[in-house]
Short mmCIF file of C-alpha atoms (C1' of nucleotides) in Angstrom, two decimals:
data_model
loop_
_atom_site.label_atom_id
_atom_site.label_comp_id
_atom_site.label_asym_id
_atom_site.label_seq_id
_atom_site.Cartn_x
_atom_site.Cartn_y
_atom_site.Cartn_z
CA MET A 1 55.25 186.66 -118.89
CA ASN A 2 58.37 185.99 -120.95
CA LYS A 3 60.70 188.70 -119.86
CA THR A 4 63.71 188.10 -122.07
CA LEU A 5 67.18 188.38 -120.64
CA THR A 6 70.62 188.03 -122.07
CA ILE A 7 72.62 185.04 -121.04
CA ASP A 8 74.81 186.99 -118.67
CA THR A 9 72.02 188.16 -116.46
CA TYR A 10 71.46 184.71 -115.12
CA THR A 11 74.47 183.38 -113.31
CA GLY A 12 74.98 179.69 -112.88
CA ILE A 13 73.28 178.87 -116.14
CA GLU A 14 76.07 176.53 -117.13
CA THR A 15 75.52 174.41 -114.06
CA GLN A 16 71.85 174.01 -114.87
CA LEU A 17 72.56 173.14 -118.46
CA ALA A 18 75.20 170.60 -117.54
CA ARG A 19 73.09 167.60 -118.42
CA MET A 20 72.38 168.82 -121.90
CA LEU A 21 75.80 170.21 -122.56
CA GLY A 22 77.22 166.86 -121.62
CA ALA A 23 80.95 166.74 -122.01
CA LEU A 24 81.04 169.73 -124.33
CA THR A 25 84.04 171.94 -123.79
CA GLY A 26 85.86 174.84 -125.35
CA LEU A 27 84.47 176.65 -128.33
CA ALA A 28 81.59 174.30 -129.03
CA ARG A 29 80.30 174.84 -125.52
CA ARG A 30 80.85 178.57 -125.64
CA ARG A 31 79.12 179.09 -128.96
CA LEU A 32 76.18 176.90 -128.01
CA LEU A 33 75.72 178.87 -124.81
CA ASP A 34 75.80 182.05 -126.85
CA LEU A 35 72.68 180.85 -128.63
CA ALA A 36 70.67 180.53 -125.44
CA VAL A 37 67.99 183.09 -124.72
CA VAL A 38 66.77 183.11 -121.14
CA ILE A 39 63.06 183.66 -120.66
CA HIS A 40 61.00 184.01 -117.52
CA TYR A 41 57.57 182.41 -117.34
CA GLU A 42 54.77 182.53 -114.81
CA ALA A 43 52.82 179.47 -113.66
CA GLN A 44 50.15 178.32 -116.16
CA ASP A 45 51.89 180.05 -119.06
CA ASN A 46 51.67 178.02 -122.21
CA ILE A 47 54.99 177.42 -123.94
CA PHE A 48 53.73 175.63 -127.03
CA ARG A 49 50.88 173.43 -128.13
CA GLU A 50 50.65 170.25 -130.11
CA GLY A 51 50.65 170.92 -133.82
CA GLU A 52 52.46 174.24 -133.61
CA ARG A 53 55.61 174.72 -135.62
CA ALA A 54 58.67 173.76 -133.60
CA ASP A 55 61.32 176.43 -133.96
CA PHE A 56 62.91 176.17 -130.53
CA PHE A 57 63.85 173.70 -127.90
CA TYR A 58 64.22 174.48 -124.22
CA CYS A 59 66.14 173.79 -121.05
CA VAL A 60 64.71 174.36 -117.61
CA LEU A 61 66.92 176.53 -115.42
CA SER A 62 64.51 176.82 -112.52
CA GLY A 63 60.88 175.94 -111.88
CA TYR A 64 58.90 173.16 -113.52
CA VAL A 65 57.37 172.51 -116.91
CA ARG A 66 54.67 169.97 -117.57
CA LEU A 67 54.44 168.14 -120.89
CA TYR A 68 51.07 166.59 -121.54
CA HIS A 69 48.78 165.26 -124.17
CA PRO A 70 45.14 166.30 -124.12
CA ASP A 71 42.46 164.10 -125.64
CA LYS A 72 39.37 165.44 -127.37
CA SER A 73 37.29 165.35 -124.20
CA GLY A 74 39.65 167.60 -122.30
CA ARG A 75 41.34 165.02 -120.11
CA GLN A 76 45.10 165.37 -119.96
CA ALA A 77 47.75 162.69 -119.72
CA ASP A 78 51.03 163.94 -118.32
CA ILE A 79 54.00 162.73 -120.28
CA ARG A 80 56.82 164.28 -118.37
CA LEU A 81 57.58 166.80 -115.67
CA CYS A 82 60.73 168.76 -116.42
CA GLY A 83 62.69 170.33 -113.59
CA PRO A 84 65.96 172.23 -113.41
CA GLY A 85 68.50 170.68 -115.76
CA ASP A 86 65.93 168.94 -117.96
CA SER A 87 65.52 169.85 -121.58
CA PHE A 88 62.54 169.23 -123.81
CA ALA A 89 61.56 169.32 -127.47
CA GLU A 90 65.16 168.69 -128.54
CA CYS A 91 63.91 165.50 -130.12
CA LEU A 92 62.42 167.62 -132.89
CA LEU A 93 65.79 168.97 -133.96
CA TYR A 94 66.17 166.42 -136.74
CA SER A 95 62.74 164.82 -136.57
CA GLY A 96 59.30 166.31 -137.05
CA ASP A 97 58.41 169.87 -137.90
CA ASN A 98 55.77 170.50 -135.30
CA HIS A 99 55.20 169.74 -131.66
CA ARG A 100 53.59 166.51 -130.62
CA TYR A 101 52.40 167.54 -127.18
CA ASP A 102 51.56 170.60 -125.12
CA ALA A 103 53.99 172.27 -122.74
CA GLU A 104 52.92 174.53 -119.93
CA VAL A 105 54.65 176.02 -116.93
CA ALA A 106 53.73 174.24 -113.71
CA GLU A 107 55.69 176.47 -111.37
CA THR A 108 57.21 179.85 -112.15
CA ALA A 109 60.16 179.05 -114.34
CA MET A 110 63.26 180.31 -116.03
CA LEU A 111 63.97 178.64 -119.35
CA ALA A 112 66.86 178.73 -121.78
CA ARG A 113 65.54 178.75 -125.33
CA PHE A 114 67.55 177.57 -128.32
CA ASP A 115 66.75 178.28 -131.93
CA MET A 116 66.82 174.91 -133.67
CA GLU A 117 68.02 176.23 -136.98
CA ASP A 118 70.95 177.95 -135.29
CA VAL A 119 71.84 174.80 -133.38
CA ARG A 120 71.66 172.68 -136.52
CA LEU A 121 74.04 175.05 -138.25
CA LEU A 122 76.40 175.14 -135.30
CA ALA A 123 76.44 171.36 -135.13
CA ARG A 124 77.79 171.26 -138.67
CA THR A 125 80.91 172.96 -137.41
CA TYR A 126 81.06 171.14 -134.09
CA PRO A 127 79.87 167.53 -134.48
CA GLU A 128 80.33 166.98 -130.75
CA ILE A 129 77.12 168.94 -130.31
CA ASP A 130 75.19 166.22 -132.11
CA ARG A 131 76.91 163.68 -129.94
CA ALA A 132 75.92 165.50 -126.76
CA LEU A 133 72.34 165.69 -127.98
CA LEU A 134 72.44 162.03 -128.88
CA LYS A 135 73.43 161.13 -125.36
CA SER A 136 70.83 163.41 -123.82
CA ILE A 137 68.04 162.06 -126.00
CA SER A 138 69.16 158.47 -125.49
CA ASP A 139 68.89 158.94 -121.74
CA ARG A 140 65.42 160.32 -122.15
CA LEU A 141 64.40 157.41 -124.33
CA LEU A 142 65.62 154.96 -121.71
CA ASP A 143 63.73 156.86 -119.03
CA SER A 144 60.64 156.89 -121.13
CA MET A 145 60.74 153.14 -121.75
CA ASP A 146 61.32 152.56 -118.09
CA LEU A 147 58.35 154.69 -117.21
CA LEU A 148 56.18 152.78 -119.65
CA ALA A 149 57.17 149.47 -118.07
CA LYS A 150 56.53 150.80 -114.59
CA ASP A 151 53.12 152.08 -115.60
CA ARG A 152 52.18 148.68 -116.88
CA LEU A 153 53.63 146.72 -113.97
CA TYR A 154 53.22 148.61 -110.75
CA THR A 155 50.29 149.79 -108.64
CA ALA A 156 49.92 153.25 -107.19
CA PRO A 157 51.64 152.58 -103.84
CA GLN A 158 54.47 150.79 -105.63
CA ARG A 159 55.04 153.70 -107.96
CA VAL A 160 55.08 156.13 -105.08
CA ALA A 161 57.48 153.94 -103.11
CA ASN A 162 59.62 153.76 -106.18
CA TYR A 163 59.61 157.52 -106.55
CA LEU A 164 60.54 158.02 -102.91
CA LEU A 165 63.43 155.58 -103.20
CA THR A 166 64.95 157.18 -106.26
CA ALA A 167 64.24 160.66 -104.92
CA CYS A 168 66.37 160.16 -101.83
CA GLY A 169 69.22 158.10 -103.11
CA GLU A 170 68.29 154.53 -102.12
CA GLU A 171 71.15 154.39 -99.67
CA CYS A 172 70.39 155.28 -96.09
CA GLU A 173 67.90 153.52 -93.83
CA SER A 174 65.65 156.44 -93.06
CA ALA A 175 65.32 159.87 -94.58
CA SER A 176 63.25 162.97 -94.81
CA LEU A 177 62.69 164.83 -98.01
CA ARG A 178 60.77 167.79 -99.29
CA LEU A 179 58.73 167.66 -102.47
CA PRO A 180 59.89 170.35 -104.89
CA PHE A 181 56.37 170.81 -106.28
CA ARG A 182 52.67 170.40 -105.54
CA LYS A 183 51.39 166.91 -104.89
CA SER A 184 49.03 167.09 -107.82
CA LEU A 185 52.05 167.45 -110.08
CA LEU A 186 53.60 164.36 -108.59
CA ALA A 187 50.33 162.54 -109.15
CA GLY A 188 50.40 163.47 -112.83
CA LYS A 189 54.02 162.48 -113.15
CA LEU A 190 53.20 159.06 -111.76
CA GLY A 191 50.15 158.69 -113.97
CA LEU A 192 47.68 158.94 -111.10
CA ALA A 193 44.72 161.06 -110.17
CA PRO A 194 45.49 163.30 -107.17
CA GLU A 195 43.10 161.24 -105.03
CA ALA A 196 44.97 158.07 -105.88
CA LEU A 197 48.24 159.63 -104.78
CA SER A 198 46.67 160.68 -101.53
CA ARG A 199 45.42 157.16 -100.90
CA ALA A 200 48.79 155.72 -101.84
CA PHE A 201 50.44 157.91 -99.22
CA SER A 202 48.01 156.87 -96.55
CA PHE A 203 48.57 153.24 -97.53
CA LEU A 204 52.31 153.76 -97.16
CA ARG A 205 51.85 154.93 -93.59
CA GLN A 206 51.92 151.27 -92.62
CA ALA A 207 55.39 151.14 -94.16
CA GLY A 208 56.63 154.00 -92.02
CA VAL A 209 56.01 156.89 -94.39
CA SER A 210 54.56 160.03 -92.87
CA VAL A 211 53.55 163.06 -94.86
CA ARG A 212 52.86 166.58 -93.70
CA GLY A 213 52.50 169.16 -96.41
CA ARG A 214 55.46 168.85 -98.71
CA THR A 215 57.74 167.13 -96.23
CA ILE A 216 57.90 163.38 -96.23
CA GLU A 217 59.54 161.23 -93.56
CA ILE A 218 60.59 157.72 -94.40
CA GLY A 219 61.08 155.54 -91.37
CA ASN A 220 61.97 152.27 -93.00
CA MET A 221 63.55 152.17 -96.44
CA GLU A 222 63.66 148.42 -96.43
CA ALA A 223 59.88 148.23 -96.15
CA LEU A 224 59.59 150.42 -99.23
CA ARG A 225 62.03 148.32 -101.20
CA ARG A 226 59.90 145.28 -100.48
CA LEU A 227 56.98 147.12 -102.15
CA MET B 1 70.09 129.48 -133.36
CA ASN B 2 72.35 132.31 -134.50
CA LYS B 3 73.68 131.08 -137.78
CA THR B 4 75.99 133.90 -138.83
CA LEU B 5 76.07 135.09 -142.41
CA THR B 6 78.05 137.69 -144.26
CA ILE B 7 76.24 140.76 -145.41
CA ASP B 8 76.07 139.64 -149.04
CA THR B 9 74.12 136.49 -148.39
CA TYR B 10 71.04 138.44 -147.52
CA THR B 11 69.81 140.51 -150.42
CA GLY B 12 67.62 143.50 -149.85
CA ILE B 13 69.23 144.29 -146.53
CA GLU B 14 69.59 147.95 -147.45
CA THR B 15 65.87 148.31 -147.96
CA GLN B 16 65.19 146.89 -144.51
CA LEU B 17 67.75 149.12 -142.89
CA ALA B 18 66.45 152.23 -144.63
CA ARG B 19 64.89 153.70 -141.53
CA MET B 20 68.08 153.52 -139.53
CA LEU B 21 70.38 154.50 -142.36
CA GLY B 22 68.26 157.55 -142.86
CA ALA B 23 69.61 159.80 -145.56
CA LEU B 24 73.07 158.27 -145.39
CA THR B 25 74.74 157.99 -148.76
CA GLY B 26 78.07 157.22 -150.32
CA LEU B 27 80.97 156.04 -148.26
CA ALA B 28 79.38 156.55 -144.84
CA ARG B 29 76.53 154.27 -145.83
CA ARG B 30 78.80 151.71 -147.43
CA ARG B 31 81.17 151.45 -144.48
CA LEU B 32 78.37 151.27 -141.96
CA LEU B 33 76.78 148.45 -143.91
CA ASP B 34 80.13 146.67 -143.92
CA LEU B 35 79.95 146.52 -140.15
CA ALA B 36 76.65 144.64 -140.12
CA VAL B 37 76.66 140.98 -139.22
CA VAL B 38 73.49 139.14 -140.14
CA ILE B 39 72.27 136.56 -137.65
CA HIS B 40 69.41 134.14 -137.81
CA TYR B 41 67.33 133.47 -134.67
CA GLU B 42 64.57 131.06 -133.85
CA ALA B 43 61.43 132.01 -131.94
CA GLN B 44 61.95 132.29 -128.16
CA ASP B 45 65.69 132.82 -128.54
CA ASN B 46 67.02 135.31 -126.05
CA ILE B 47 69.07 138.12 -127.56
CA PHE B 48 70.14 139.84 -124.37
CA ARG B 49 68.97 140.37 -120.83
CA GLU B 50 68.72 143.38 -118.57
CA GLY B 51 72.00 144.05 -116.85
CA GLU B 52 74.18 142.38 -119.45
CA ARG B 53 76.96 144.38 -121.01
CA ALA B 54 75.79 146.11 -124.19
CA ASP B 55 78.31 145.60 -126.96
CA PHE B 56 75.97 145.52 -129.94
CA PHE B 57 72.85 147.07 -131.26
CA TYR B 58 70.49 145.47 -133.74
CA CYS B 59 68.21 146.00 -136.70
CA VAL B 60 65.37 143.67 -137.55
CA LEU B 61 65.51 142.45 -141.15
CA SER B 62 62.64 139.99 -140.85
CA GLY B 63 60.58 138.49 -138.05
CA TYR B 64 59.76 140.14 -134.74
CA VAL B 65 61.61 140.92 -131.55
CA ARG B 66 59.93 141.66 -128.25
CA LEU B 67 61.50 144.05 -125.74
CA TYR B 68 60.14 143.66 -122.24
CA HIS B 69 60.79 144.31 -118.62
CA PRO B 70 60.19 141.52 -116.10
CA ASP B 71 59.38 142.28 -112.49
CA LYS B 72 60.49 140.14 -109.58
CA SER B 73 57.33 138.07 -109.59
CA GLY B 74 57.77 136.95 -113.18
CA ARG B 75 55.19 139.16 -114.84
CA GLN B 76 56.43 140.86 -117.96
CA ALA B 77 55.59 144.29 -119.32
CA ASP B 78 56.17 144.65 -123.04
CA ILE B 79 57.96 147.81 -123.94
CA ARG B 80 58.17 147.51 -127.69
CA LEU B 81 57.61 145.08 -130.51
CA CYS B 82 60.22 145.47 -133.23
CA GLY B 83 59.43 144.41 -136.77
CA PRO B 84 61.31 144.63 -140.06
CA GLY B 85 63.11 147.98 -140.30
CA ASP B 86 63.11 148.65 -136.58
CA SER B 87 66.31 148.91 -134.65
CA PHE B 88 66.82 148.50 -130.93
CA ALA B 89 69.44 149.10 -128.27
CA GLU B 90 71.04 151.88 -130.33
CA CYS B 91 70.17 154.19 -127.48
CA LEU B 92 73.06 152.67 -125.53
CA LEU B 93 75.64 153.79 -128.06
CA TYR B 94 76.55 156.88 -126.07
CA SER B 95 74.52 156.22 -122.95
CA GLY B 96 74.66 153.36 -120.47
CA ASP B 97 76.98 150.39 -120.47
CA ASN B 98 74.48 147.63 -119.96
CA HIS B 99 71.06 146.72 -121.18
CA ARG B 100 68.00 148.05 -119.43
CA TYR B 101 65.48 145.47 -120.62
CA ASP B 102 65.27 141.97 -122.04
CA ALA B 103 65.03 141.20 -125.73
CA GLU B 104 63.71 137.97 -127.13
CA VAL B 105 62.68 136.75 -130.54
CA ALA B 106 58.91 136.59 -130.93
CA GLU B 107 58.87 135.15 -134.43
CA THR B 108 61.78 133.59 -136.30
CA ALA B 109 63.95 136.51 -137.21
CA MET B 110 66.91 137.74 -139.17
CA LEU B 111 68.82 140.52 -137.45
CA ALA B 112 71.65 142.81 -138.47
CA ARG B 113 74.05 143.22 -135.58
CA PHE B 114 76.37 146.20 -135.20
CA ASP B 115 79.36 146.40 -132.90
CA MET B 116 78.93 149.62 -130.96
CA GLU B 117 82.60 150.35 -130.61
CA ASP B 118 83.09 150.03 -134.35
CA VAL B 119 80.16 152.32 -135.03
CA ARG B 120 81.42 154.90 -132.56
CA LEU B 121 84.76 154.91 -134.29
CA LEU B 122 83.21 155.14 -137.73
CA ALA B 123 81.04 158.04 -136.63
CA ARG B 124 84.19 160.00 -135.82
CA THR B 125 85.05 159.93 -139.48
CA TYR B 126 81.50 160.34 -140.74
CA PRO B 127 79.51 162.64 -138.44
CA GLU B 128 76.42 162.10 -140.56
CA ILE B 129 76.15 158.71 -138.90
CA ASP B 130 75.53 160.37 -135.56
CA ARG B 131 72.98 162.57 -137.22
CA ALA B 132 71.17 159.58 -138.71
CA LEU B 133 71.13 157.91 -135.30
CA LEU B 134 69.90 161.10 -133.72
CA LYS B 135 66.96 161.18 -136.06
CA SER B 136 66.20 157.51 -135.55
CA ILE B 137 66.33 157.76 -131.78
CA SER B 138 64.34 160.98 -131.76
CA ASP B 139 61.57 159.26 -133.67
CA ARG B 140 61.58 156.45 -131.18
CA LEU B 141 61.41 158.85 -128.28
CA LEU B 142 58.42 160.56 -129.82
CA ASP B 143 56.75 157.20 -130.36
CA SER B 144 57.49 156.20 -126.83
CA MET B 145 55.99 159.37 -125.37
CA ASP B 146 52.97 158.95 -127.57
CA LEU B 147 52.53 155.41 -126.38
CA LEU B 148 52.75 156.51 -122.78
CA ALA B 149 50.04 159.12 -123.31
CA LYS B 150 47.81 156.61 -125.08
CA ASP B 151 48.26 154.09 -122.27
CA ARG B 152 47.15 156.65 -119.77
CA LEU B 153 44.25 158.01 -121.81
CA TYR B 154 42.62 155.26 -123.79
CA THR B 155 40.72 152.10 -122.99
CA ALA B 156 41.34 148.73 -124.60
CA PRO B 157 38.86 149.09 -127.49
CA GLN B 158 40.15 152.58 -128.18
CA ARG B 159 43.73 151.39 -128.35
CA VAL B 160 42.79 148.58 -130.70
CA ALA B 161 40.79 150.93 -132.91
CA ASN B 162 43.76 153.24 -132.92
CA TYR B 163 46.07 150.44 -133.94
CA LEU B 164 43.78 149.36 -136.75
CA LEU B 165 43.56 152.89 -138.08
CA THR B 166 47.29 153.46 -138.18
CA ALA B 167 47.90 149.94 -139.45
CA CYS B 168 45.86 150.46 -142.60
CA GLY B 169 46.61 154.01 -143.53
CA GLU B 170 43.63 155.96 -142.14
CA GLU B 171 42.51 156.80 -145.65
CA CYS B 172 39.94 154.54 -147.21
CA GLU B 173 36.45 153.86 -145.88
CA SER B 174 36.73 150.12 -145.45
CA ALA B 175 39.68 147.77 -145.48
CA SER B 176 40.90 144.32 -144.74
CA LEU B 177 44.25 143.59 -143.21
CA ARG B 178 46.25 140.67 -141.96
CA LEU B 179 48.06 140.72 -138.65
CA PRO B 180 51.76 140.06 -139.16
CA PHE B 181 52.01 138.24 -135.80
CA ARG B 182 50.10 136.34 -133.14
CA LYS B 183 47.31 138.18 -131.35
CA SER B 184 48.99 137.72 -128.01
CA LEU B 185 51.89 139.79 -129.32
CA LEU B 186 49.53 142.54 -130.32
CA ALA B 187 48.01 142.39 -126.87
CA GLY B 188 51.42 142.90 -125.28
CA LYS B 189 52.23 145.72 -127.66
CA LEU B 190 49.05 147.49 -126.64
CA GLY B 191 49.68 146.87 -122.95
CA LEU B 192 46.80 144.42 -122.59
CA ALA B 193 46.30 140.88 -121.42
CA PRO B 194 45.40 138.56 -124.33
CA GLU B 195 41.88 138.17 -122.91
CA ALA B 196 41.40 141.91 -122.93
CA LEU B 197 42.37 142.11 -126.58
CA SER B 198 39.90 139.38 -127.39
CA ARG B 199 37.14 141.24 -125.60
CA ALA B 200 38.10 144.47 -127.30
CA PHE B 201 37.74 142.82 -130.69
CA SER B 202 34.33 141.45 -129.84
CA PHE B 203 33.32 144.89 -128.60
CA LEU B 204 34.45 146.37 -131.89
CA ARG B 205 32.10 144.07 -133.80
CA GLN B 206 29.42 146.64 -133.19
CA ALA B 207 31.62 149.10 -135.07
CA GLY B 208 31.86 146.84 -138.09
CA VAL B 209 35.09 145.03 -137.28
CA SER B 210 35.14 141.32 -137.95
CA VAL B 211 38.02 139.07 -137.09
CA ARG B 212 38.78 135.58 -138.30
CA GLY B 213 42.19 134.25 -137.42
CA ARG B 214 44.73 136.84 -138.43
CA THR B 215 42.56 138.58 -140.99
CA ILE B 216 40.59 141.60 -139.91
CA GLU B 217 37.86 143.27 -141.91
CA ILE B 218 36.96 146.84 -141.16
CA GLY B 219 33.55 147.81 -142.44
CA ASN B 220 33.33 151.37 -141.25
CA MET B 221 36.47 153.41 -140.62
CA GLU B 222 34.46 156.40 -139.51
CA ALA B 223 32.99 154.41 -136.64
CA LEU B 224 36.49 153.55 -135.48
CA ARG B 225 37.66 157.13 -135.69
CA ARG B 226 34.80 158.13 -133.40
CA LEU B 227 36.16 155.70 -130.79
"C1'" DC C 1 42.47 110.23 -132.98
"C1'" DG C 2 45.12 112.51 -129.29
"C1'" DG C 3 47.72 116.31 -127.82
"C1'" DG C 4 49.43 120.90 -128.19
"C1'" DT C 5 48.84 125.75 -128.95
"C1'" DG C 6 46.41 129.91 -129.46
"C1'" DC C 7 42.25 132.04 -128.75
"C1'" DT C 8 37.73 132.93 -126.65
"C1'" DT C 9 34.31 133.18 -122.96
"C1'" DG C 10 32.71 133.46 -118.32
"C1'" DA C 11 33.11 134.61 -113.25
"C1'" DT C 12 35.38 137.18 -109.98
"C1'" DA C 13 38.34 140.49 -107.71
"C1'" DC C 14 40.97 144.42 -107.62
"C1'" DC C 15 42.50 148.80 -108.73
"C1'" DG C 16 41.99 153.37 -109.81
"C1'" DA C 17 38.95 157.14 -111.96
"C1'" DT C 18 35.32 159.91 -110.93
"C1'" DC C 19 32.12 162.67 -108.29
"C1'" DA C 20 30.99 164.93 -104.17
"C1'" DA C 21 31.70 166.54 -99.68
"C1'" DC C 22 34.69 168.22 -96.39
"C1'" DC C 23 38.93 170.08 -94.30
"C1'" DC C 24 42.61 173.09 -93.67
"C1'" DA C 25 45.83 177.01 -94.51
"C1'" DC C 26 46.11 181.20 -96.29
"C1'" DG C 27 45.09 185.81 -97.86
"C1'" DT C 28 41.90 189.63 -98.37
"C1'" DG C 29 38.90 193.04 -97.12
"C1'" DG C 30 35.42 194.82 -94.31
"C1'" DC D 1 40.09 190.72 -85.73
"C1'" DC D 2 36.94 188.05 -87.81
"C1'" DA D 3 34.12 186.60 -92.14
"C1'" DC D 4 34.77 185.00 -96.32
"C1'" DG D 5 36.66 182.96 -100.46
"C1'" DT D 6 40.01 180.22 -102.69
"C1'" DG D 7 43.08 176.46 -103.78
"C1'" DG D 8 45.21 172.27 -102.51
"C1'" DG D 9 44.50 168.17 -100.20
"C1'" DT D 10 41.94 164.31 -98.02
"C1'" DT D 11 38.15 161.01 -97.46
"C1'" DG D 12 34.21 158.36 -98.72
"C1'" DA D 13 30.99 156.06 -102.06
"C1'" DT D 14 30.46 154.34 -106.41
"C1'" DC D 15 31.46 152.63 -110.97
"C1'" DG D 16 33.90 151.04 -114.78
"C1'" DG D 17 37.78 148.69 -116.78
"C1'" DT D 18 41.08 145.24 -116.88
"C1'" DA D 19 43.78 141.46 -114.71
"C1'" DT D 20 43.36 137.01 -113.25
"C1'" DC D 21 41.82 132.33 -112.99
"C1'" DA D 22 39.41 128.61 -115.04
"C1'" DA D 23 37.10 126.28 -118.49
"C1'" DG D 24 35.86 125.48 -123.16
"C1'" DC D 25 36.75 125.80 -128.13
"C1'" DA D 26 39.15 125.70 -132.85
"C1'" DC D 27 42.80 124.45 -135.39
"C1'" DC D 28 47.13 122.15 -136.65
"C1'" DC D 29 50.16 118.29 -136.84
"C1'" DG D 30 51.85 114.13 -135.61
#
DNA sequence: CGGGTGCTTGATACCGATCAACCCACGTGG
DNA sequence: CCACGTGGGTTGATCGGTATCAAGCACCCG
């Protein structure tokens, strides 16, 4: 696990970080990137646990990271699934001192790690960094509220339909897409047990959705939109 | 509805805004406060709807505001219940252009309204304003993720027990508290139908919780903590 | 006293979690 | 090349929890 690399050994890092970097340019961008430490993780690796001191935040360059909250009896509720371009734990930069959930690698991943103290200092010189973070965190808050509403409103097939629609752009009339991760991860992301996802898919067959392995064919978008 | 007042007509406004103002002091604090417009709303008043252009964000000075997301069939999922000291829609300051949910007054309320454009401009001069917002929004994101996890993990009685514990400080062994709003609002906040809340309360009788109107007596905190 | 509102209680239906069995694809080693 | 084990996925049976609908109850206020 965690083979540490310097920033230059991973090309294309800026593209992956685009969402967090926001509109940052020039020196602010450069110096923030200089703080990044790229780390390689294997599946199942733990990144941090609830209650641990939060010294870093992270951006996913490749692979997937699962954020979840375990209850005392061992059951886990997934909070978020972070893929390439997503960042997590940045909300602790000016907030709490320790993590509020667990983070573990779902699929072999490359992460950029930022030392919070360093970023805080840097932001004193370049206030646009705070502004970029503000935008990134705001987006995540909006997503999170949306997710909450969807959880409370929609049934399993509706959530899956919803996911399929947003996953393939809403536009065209039929499409075929490939899941970037295991189905059980999707189930967690949607707040479902794996069995429930499976049943939802078979229910959606009647709406023209066919699934084989990780590839999903959507025959009739309109049917999905009707939920 | 919306009788507009100048900032000076409502004393104690600074105390109510403390959470959003954060550690702001001196001129930054003063000039931000100068931007606030205090507005009075009656229960059921609509503040904004999903899709409308977002020009302002708000802080609750008194009363309660309900944020919710309606689906096409008219059902509503509550996203958040904002009480005195809470602010909402600030997440749109640097993010989207229009609102993502509906906001309506649950109990007669006094709100401080801020013009986003003005705040953005002011933050250019006083970067600590962005930092205060960052902290405020970060806290809300953490809350929101926590809520999501609780929704997915806990049953109705557990959520109610949880609410009671946090509502009265977790410390003492027995307590009595008074709900600051209607029970149906609490139900929505906890993601329950009103009937389910009622049943949860009657279930909790066996754990020493007795309810009469808005007053709740907790006989045995330890029993609640055991869930 | 009559009507409204908020809350409770009961009956029912639905949805999804859980448990268990099975299937299939794949990789490994004899 | 086949036997076996493993991990991810599906399917079925069951159960528990909560929404929903409907009726009844308590309180407030005219």
